[in-house]
Amino acid sequence: AVPCTGEGLKRLGLDPARAIKVKAAVLRSGTDRAPEDFRNHLTRLAALQAYELAGVGPEDMALAEVHDATAVGEVIQIENLGFVEFGEGGPASLRGETKIGGRIPVNPSGGLESKGHPVGATGIGQIFELVTQLRGEAGARQVEGAQNAIAGSGGGLHGVEEAAACVTILGR
Protein backbone atom coordinates (compact mmCIF):
# COMPACT_ATOMS: atom_id res chain seq x y z
CA ALA A 1 0.00 0.00 0.00
CA VAL A 2 1.23 3.43 -0.93
CA PRO A 3 -0.76 6.19 0.77
CA CYS A 4 -0.75 9.22 -1.51
CA THR A 5 -2.84 11.90 -3.18
CA GLY A 6 -4.25 11.70 -6.70
CA GLU A 7 -1.30 13.80 -7.83
CA GLY A 8 1.01 11.33 -6.09
CA LEU A 9 -0.56 8.46 -8.05
CA LYS A 10 0.31 10.21 -11.31
CA ARG A 11 3.83 11.09 -10.21
CA LEU A 12 4.51 7.48 -9.15
CA GLY A 13 2.91 6.05 -12.29
CA LEU A 14 0.39 4.01 -10.30
CA ASP A 15 -2.89 2.79 -11.79
CA PRO A 16 -5.71 5.00 -10.45
CA ALA A 17 -8.22 2.20 -11.11
CA ARG A 18 -6.63 0.24 -8.24
CA ALA A 19 -6.68 3.19 -5.83
CA ILE A 20 -8.66 2.84 -2.63
CA LYS A 21 -9.76 5.97 -0.77
CA VAL A 22 -9.29 6.58 2.93
CA LYS A 23 -12.70 8.06 3.73
CA ALA A 24 -11.99 8.44 7.46
CA ALA A 25 -9.36 7.48 10.02
CA VAL A 26 -10.09 8.22 13.67
CA LEU A 27 -7.90 7.55 16.70
CA ARG A 28 -9.41 7.98 20.17
CA SER A 29 -7.82 7.45 23.56
CA GLY A 30 -8.13 8.05 27.25
CA THR A 31 -11.76 7.83 28.28
CA ASP A 32 -12.87 6.86 31.75
CA ARG A 33 -16.19 5.11 32.00
CA ALA A 34 -18.02 2.70 34.26
CA PRO A 35 -18.27 -0.91 33.04
CA GLU A 36 -22.03 -0.56 32.56
CA ASP A 37 -21.61 2.59 30.42
CA PHE A 38 -21.15 0.57 27.22
CA ARG A 39 -22.59 3.32 24.99
CA ASN A 40 -19.44 5.40 25.62
CA HIS A 41 -17.02 2.63 24.67
CA LEU A 42 -13.95 4.14 23.02
CA THR A 43 -14.41 2.16 19.80
CA ARG A 44 -18.05 3.22 19.56
CA LEU A 45 -17.08 6.89 19.92
CA ALA A 46 -14.37 6.50 17.26
CA ALA A 47 -16.82 4.75 14.92
CA LEU A 48 -19.45 7.46 15.28
CA GLN A 49 -16.85 10.10 14.46
CA ALA A 50 -15.52 8.10 11.48
CA TYR A 51 -19.00 7.62 10.02
CA GLU A 52 -19.65 11.34 10.33
CA LEU A 53 -16.34 12.27 8.66
CA ALA A 54 -16.89 9.79 5.82
CA GLY A 55 -20.53 10.74 5.28
CA VAL A 56 -21.63 7.11 5.56
CA GLY A 57 -23.15 4.83 8.19
CA PRO A 58 -22.91 1.21 9.29
CA GLU A 59 -25.52 0.28 6.67
CA ASP A 60 -23.11 1.43 3.93
CA MET A 61 -20.34 -0.99 4.93
CA ALA A 62 -19.92 -4.19 2.90
CA LEU A 63 -17.56 -5.81 5.39
CA ALA A 64 -15.48 -5.23 8.50
CA GLU A 65 -12.16 -6.33 9.91
CA VAL A 66 -12.27 -6.14 13.69
CA HIS A 67 -9.88 -6.70 16.58
CA ASP A 68 -10.83 -10.15 17.85
CA ALA A 69 -7.81 -11.24 19.87
CA THR A 70 -10.31 -13.00 22.16
CA ALA A 71 -13.48 -14.92 21.34
CA VAL A 72 -15.79 -12.13 22.50
CA GLY A 73 -13.96 -9.53 20.38
CA GLU A 74 -16.18 -9.88 17.30
CA VAL A 75 -19.33 -9.64 19.42
CA ILE A 76 -18.23 -6.43 21.16
CA GLN A 77 -16.84 -4.85 18.00
CA ILE A 78 -19.92 -5.39 15.81
CA GLU A 79 -21.99 -3.74 18.52
CA ASN A 80 -19.56 -0.81 18.85
CA LEU A 81 -19.36 -0.33 15.07
CA GLY A 82 -23.15 -0.06 14.96
CA PHE A 83 -23.95 -3.18 12.94
CA VAL A 84 -26.29 -4.49 15.65
CA GLU A 85 -27.87 -3.13 18.81
CA PHE A 86 -26.01 -3.58 22.08
CA GLY A 87 -26.59 -7.09 23.38
CA GLU A 88 -27.29 -8.48 19.89
CA GLY A 89 -23.72 -9.18 18.74
CA GLY A 90 -23.67 -12.79 19.90
CA PRO A 91 -27.08 -13.71 18.47
CA ALA A 92 -26.25 -11.98 15.16
CA SER A 93 -23.02 -13.96 14.84
CA LEU A 94 -24.83 -17.21 15.70
CA ARG A 95 -27.42 -16.48 12.99
CA GLY A 96 -24.59 -16.22 10.44
CA GLU A 97 -24.95 -12.49 9.82
CA THR A 98 -21.18 -12.01 10.10
CA LYS A 99 -20.03 -14.81 7.80
CA ILE A 100 -19.13 -14.33 4.14
CA GLY A 101 -22.47 -14.12 2.39
CA GLY A 102 -24.13 -12.81 5.56
CA ARG A 103 -25.57 -9.35 6.17
CA ILE A 104 -22.21 -7.87 7.28
CA PRO A 105 -19.22 -10.18 6.76
CA VAL A 106 -16.73 -9.73 9.60
CA ASN A 107 -13.09 -10.78 9.37
CA PRO A 108 -13.13 -12.60 6.03
CA SER A 109 -9.36 -12.78 6.59
CA GLY A 110 -10.04 -15.18 9.45
CA GLY A 111 -9.44 -12.59 12.15
CA LEU A 112 -6.70 -12.51 14.75
CA GLU A 113 -7.54 -15.86 16.33
CA SER A 114 -7.17 -17.51 12.92
CA LYS A 115 -4.29 -15.69 11.22
CA GLY A 116 -2.45 -14.54 14.33
CA HIS A 117 -2.08 -11.32 16.25
CA PRO A 118 1.15 -9.59 15.23
CA VAL A 119 1.29 -6.91 17.92
CA GLY A 120 2.05 -3.60 16.27
CA ALA A 121 1.08 -4.89 12.82
CA THR A 122 -2.52 -5.94 13.47
CA GLY A 123 -4.00 -2.73 12.08
CA ILE A 124 -2.07 -2.79 8.80
CA GLY A 125 -3.09 -6.43 8.37
CA GLN A 126 -6.72 -5.34 8.64
CA ILE A 127 -6.18 -2.54 6.12
CA PHE A 128 -4.45 -4.95 3.73
CA GLU A 129 -7.49 -7.24 3.84
CA LEU A 130 -9.92 -4.37 3.24
CA VAL A 131 -7.88 -3.06 0.29
CA THR A 132 -7.71 -6.58 -1.17
CA GLN A 133 -11.49 -6.94 -0.78
CA LEU A 134 -12.29 -3.52 -2.25
CA ARG A 135 -10.09 -4.30 -5.26
CA GLY A 136 -11.97 -7.59 -5.77
CA GLU A 137 -8.76 -9.61 -5.35
CA ALA A 138 -9.63 -11.76 -2.30
CA GLY A 139 -10.34 -15.02 -4.14
CA ALA A 140 -12.48 -17.54 -2.23
CA ARG A 141 -13.05 -15.14 0.66
CA GLN A 142 -14.19 -12.26 -1.59
CA VAL A 143 -17.16 -10.20 -0.42
CA GLU A 144 -18.84 -9.48 -3.75
CA GLY A 145 -19.53 -5.90 -4.77
CA ALA A 146 -17.75 -4.33 -1.80
CA GLN A 147 -17.63 -0.52 -2.13
CA ASN A 148 -17.03 0.54 1.51
CA ALA A 149 -15.33 -1.28 4.36
CA ILE A 150 -14.36 -0.56 7.96
CA ALA A 151 -11.57 -1.63 10.30
CA GLY A 152 -11.86 -1.38 14.07
CA SER A 153 -8.78 -1.97 16.18
CA GLY A 154 -7.49 -1.12 19.60
CA GLY A 155 -4.81 -1.81 22.12
CA GLY A 156 -3.53 -1.30 25.61
CA LEU A 157 -5.74 -1.14 28.67
CA HIS A 158 -7.30 1.87 30.34
CA GLY A 159 -9.88 1.07 32.98
CA VAL A 160 -12.45 -1.25 31.39
CA GLU A 161 -11.43 -0.93 27.73
CA GLU A 162 -8.67 -0.25 25.23
CA ALA A 163 -6.30 2.61 25.93
CA ALA A 164 -6.55 3.54 22.25
CA ALA A 165 -9.02 2.71 19.49
CA CYS A 166 -8.67 3.30 15.76
CA VAL A 167 -11.48 3.13 13.22
CA THR A 168 -10.72 3.42 9.51
CA ILE A 169 -13.23 3.56 6.66
CA LEU A 170 -12.04 2.78 3.14
CA GLY A 171 -13.93 2.93 -0.13
CA ARG A 172 -13.77 2.67 -3.91
CSV table of C-alpha atoms in Angstrom, one decimal:
chain,number,residue,atom,x,y,z
A,1,ALA,CA,0.0,0.0,0.0
A,2,VAL,CA,1.2,3.4,-0.9
A,3,PRO,CA,-0.8,6.2,0.8
A,4,CYS,CA,-0.7,9.2,-1.5
A,5,THR,CA,-2.8,11.9,-3.2
A,6,GLY,CA,-4.2,11.7,-6.7
A,7,GLU,CA,-1.3,13.8,-7.8
A,8,GLY,CA,1.0,11.3,-6.1
A,9,LEU,CA,-0.6,8.5,-8.1
A,10,LYS,CA,0.3,10.2,-11.3
A,11,ARG,CA,3.8,11.1,-10.2
A,12,LEU,CA,4.5,7.5,-9.1
A,13,GLY,CA,2.9,6.0,-12.3
A,14,LEU,CA,0.4,4.0,-10.3
A,15,ASP,CA,-2.9,2.8,-11.8
A,16,PRO,CA,-5.7,5.0,-10.4
A,17,ALA,CA,-8.2,2.2,-11.1
A,18,ARG,CA,-6.6,0.2,-8.2
A,19,ALA,CA,-6.7,3.2,-5.8
A,20,ILE,CA,-8.7,2.8,-2.6
A,21,LYS,CA,-9.8,6.0,-0.8
A,22,VAL,CA,-9.3,6.6,2.9
A,23,LYS,CA,-12.7,8.1,3.7
A,24,ALA,CA,-12.0,8.4,7.5
A,25,ALA,CA,-9.4,7.5,10.0
A,26,VAL,CA,-10.1,8.2,13.7
A,27,LEU,CA,-7.9,7.5,16.7
A,28,ARG,CA,-9.4,8.0,20.2
A,29,SER,CA,-7.8,7.5,23.6
A,30,GLY,CA,-8.1,8.1,27.3
A,31,THR,CA,-11.8,7.8,28.3
A,32,ASP,CA,-12.9,6.9,31.7
A,33,ARG,CA,-16.2,5.1,32.0
A,34,ALA,CA,-18.0,2.7,34.3
A,35,PRO,CA,-18.3,-0.9,33.0
A,36,GLU,CA,-22.0,-0.6,32.6
A,37,ASP,CA,-21.6,2.6,30.4
A,38,PHE,CA,-21.2,0.6,27.2
A,39,ARG,CA,-22.6,3.3,25.0
A,40,ASN,CA,-19.4,5.4,25.6
A,41,HIS,CA,-17.0,2.6,24.7
A,42,LEU,CA,-14.0,4.1,23.0
A,43,THR,CA,-14.4,2.2,19.8
A,44,ARG,CA,-18.1,3.2,19.6
A,45,LEU,CA,-17.1,6.9,19.9
A,46,ALA,CA,-14.4,6.5,17.3
A,47,ALA,CA,-16.8,4.7,14.9
A,48,LEU,CA,-19.5,7.5,15.3
A,49,GLN,CA,-16.8,10.1,14.5
A,50,ALA,CA,-15.5,8.1,11.5
A,51,TYR,CA,-19.0,7.6,10.0
A,52,GLU,CA,-19.7,11.3,10.3
A,53,LEU,CA,-16.3,12.3,8.7
A,54,ALA,CA,-16.9,9.8,5.8
A,55,GLY,CA,-20.5,10.7,5.3
A,56,VAL,CA,-21.6,7.1,5.6
A,57,GLY,CA,-23.2,4.8,8.2
A,58,PRO,CA,-22.9,1.2,9.3
A,59,GLU,CA,-25.5,0.3,6.7
A,60,ASP,CA,-23.1,1.4,3.9
A,61,MET,CA,-20.3,-1.0,4.9
A,62,ALA,CA,-19.9,-4.2,2.9
A,63,LEU,CA,-17.6,-5.8,5.4
A,64,ALA,CA,-15.5,-5.2,8.5
A,65,GLU,CA,-12.2,-6.3,9.9
A,66,VAL,CA,-12.3,-6.1,13.7
A,67,HIS,CA,-9.9,-6.7,16.6
A,68,ASP,CA,-10.8,-10.1,17.8
A,69,ALA,CA,-7.8,-11.2,19.9
A,70,THR,CA,-10.3,-13.0,22.2
A,71,ALA,CA,-13.5,-14.9,21.3
A,72,VAL,CA,-15.8,-12.1,22.5
A,73,GLY,CA,-14.0,-9.5,20.4
A,74,GLU,CA,-16.2,-9.9,17.3
A,75,VAL,CA,-19.3,-9.6,19.4
A,76,ILE,CA,-18.2,-6.4,21.2
A,77,GLN,CA,-16.8,-4.8,18.0
A,78,ILE,CA,-19.9,-5.4,15.8
A,79,GLU,CA,-22.0,-3.7,18.5
A,80,ASN,CA,-19.6,-0.8,18.8
A,81,LEU,CA,-19.4,-0.3,15.1
A,82,GLY,CA,-23.1,-0.1,15.0
A,83,PHE,CA,-23.9,-3.2,12.9
A,84,VAL,CA,-26.3,-4.5,15.6
A,85,GLU,CA,-27.9,-3.1,18.8
A,86,PHE,CA,-26.0,-3.6,22.1
A,87,GLY,CA,-26.6,-7.1,23.4
A,88,GLU,CA,-27.3,-8.5,19.9
A,89,GLY,CA,-23.7,-9.2,18.7
A,90,GLY,CA,-23.7,-12.8,19.9
A,91,PRO,CA,-27.1,-13.7,18.5
A,92,ALA,CA,-26.3,-12.0,15.2
A,93,SER,CA,-23.0,-14.0,14.8
A,94,LEU,CA,-24.8,-17.2,15.7
A,95,ARG,CA,-27.4,-16.5,13.0
A,96,GLY,CA,-24.6,-16.2,10.4
A,97,GLU,CA,-25.0,-12.5,9.8
A,98,THR,CA,-21.2,-12.0,10.1
A,99,LYS,CA,-20.0,-14.8,7.8
A,100,ILE,CA,-19.1,-14.3,4.1
A,101,GLY,CA,-22.5,-14.1,2.4
A,102,GLY,CA,-24.1,-12.8,5.6
A,103,ARG,CA,-25.6,-9.4,6.2
A,104,ILE,CA,-22.2,-7.9,7.3
A,105,PRO,CA,-19.2,-10.2,6.8
A,106,VAL,CA,-16.7,-9.7,9.6
A,107,ASN,CA,-13.1,-10.8,9.4
A,108,PRO,CA,-13.1,-12.6,6.0
A,109,SER,CA,-9.4,-12.8,6.6
A,110,GLY,CA,-10.0,-15.2,9.5
A,111,GLY,CA,-9.4,-12.6,12.1
A,112,LEU,CA,-6.7,-12.5,14.7
A,113,GLU,CA,-7.5,-15.9,16.3
A,114,SER,CA,-7.2,-17.5,12.9
A,115,LYS,CA,-4.3,-15.7,11.2
A,116,GLY,CA,-2.4,-14.5,14.3
A,117,HIS,CA,-2.1,-11.3,16.3
A,118,PRO,CA,1.2,-9.6,15.2
A,119,VAL,CA,1.3,-6.9,17.9
A,120,GLY,CA,2.1,-3.6,16.3
A,121,ALA,CA,1.1,-4.9,12.8
A,122,THR,CA,-2.5,-5.9,13.5
A,123,GLY,CA,-4.0,-2.7,12.1
A,124,ILE,CA,-2.1,-2.8,8.8
A,125,GLY,CA,-3.1,-6.4,8.4
A,126,GLN,CA,-6.7,-5.3,8.6
A,127,ILE,CA,-6.2,-2.5,6.1
A,128,PHE,CA,-4.4,-4.9,3.7
A,129,GLU,CA,-7.5,-7.2,3.8
A,130,LEU,CA,-9.9,-4.4,3.2
A,131,VAL,CA,-7.9,-3.1,0.3
A,132,THR,CA,-7.7,-6.6,-1.2
A,133,GLN,CA,-11.5,-6.9,-0.8
A,134,LEU,CA,-12.3,-3.5,-2.2
A,135,ARG,CA,-10.1,-4.3,-5.3
A,136,GLY,CA,-12.0,-7.6,-5.8
A,137,GLU,CA,-8.8,-9.6,-5.4
A,138,ALA,CA,-9.6,-11.8,-2.3
A,139,GLY,CA,-10.3,-15.0,-4.1
A,140,ALA,CA,-12.5,-17.5,-2.2
A,141,ARG,CA,-13.0,-15.1,0.7
A,142,GLN,CA,-14.2,-12.3,-1.6
A,143,VAL,CA,-17.2,-10.2,-0.4
A,144,GLU,CA,-18.8,-9.5,-3.8
A,145,GLY,CA,-19.5,-5.9,-4.8
A,146,ALA,CA,-17.7,-4.3,-1.8
A,147,GLN,CA,-17.6,-0.5,-2.1
A,148,ASN,CA,-17.0,0.5,1.5
A,149,ALA,CA,-15.3,-1.3,4.4
A,150,ILE,CA,-14.4,-0.6,8.0
A,151,ALA,CA,-11.6,-1.6,10.3
A,152,GLY,CA,-11.9,-1.4,14.1
A,153,SER,CA,-8.8,-2.0,16.2
A,154,GLY,CA,-7.5,-1.1,19.6
A,155,GLY,CA,-4.8,-1.8,22.1
A,156,GLY,CA,-3.5,-1.3,25.6
A,157,LEU,CA,-5.7,-1.1,28.7
A,158,HIS,CA,-7.3,1.9,30.3
A,159,GLY,CA,-9.9,1.1,33.0
A,160,VAL,CA,-12.5,-1.2,31.4
A,161,GLU,CA,-11.4,-0.9,27.7
A,162,GLU,CA,-8.7,-0.3,25.2
A,163,ALA,CA,-6.3,2.6,25.9
A,164,ALA,CA,-6.6,3.5,22.2
A,165,ALA,CA,-9.0,2.7,19.5
A,166,CYS,CA,-8.7,3.3,15.8
A,167,VAL,CA,-11.5,3.1,13.2
A,168,THR,CA,-10.7,3.4,9.5
A,169,ILE,CA,-13.2,3.6,6.7
A,170,LEU,CA,-12.0,2.8,3.1
A,171,GLY,CA,-13.9,2.9,-0.1
A,172,ARG,CA,-13.8,2.7,-3.9
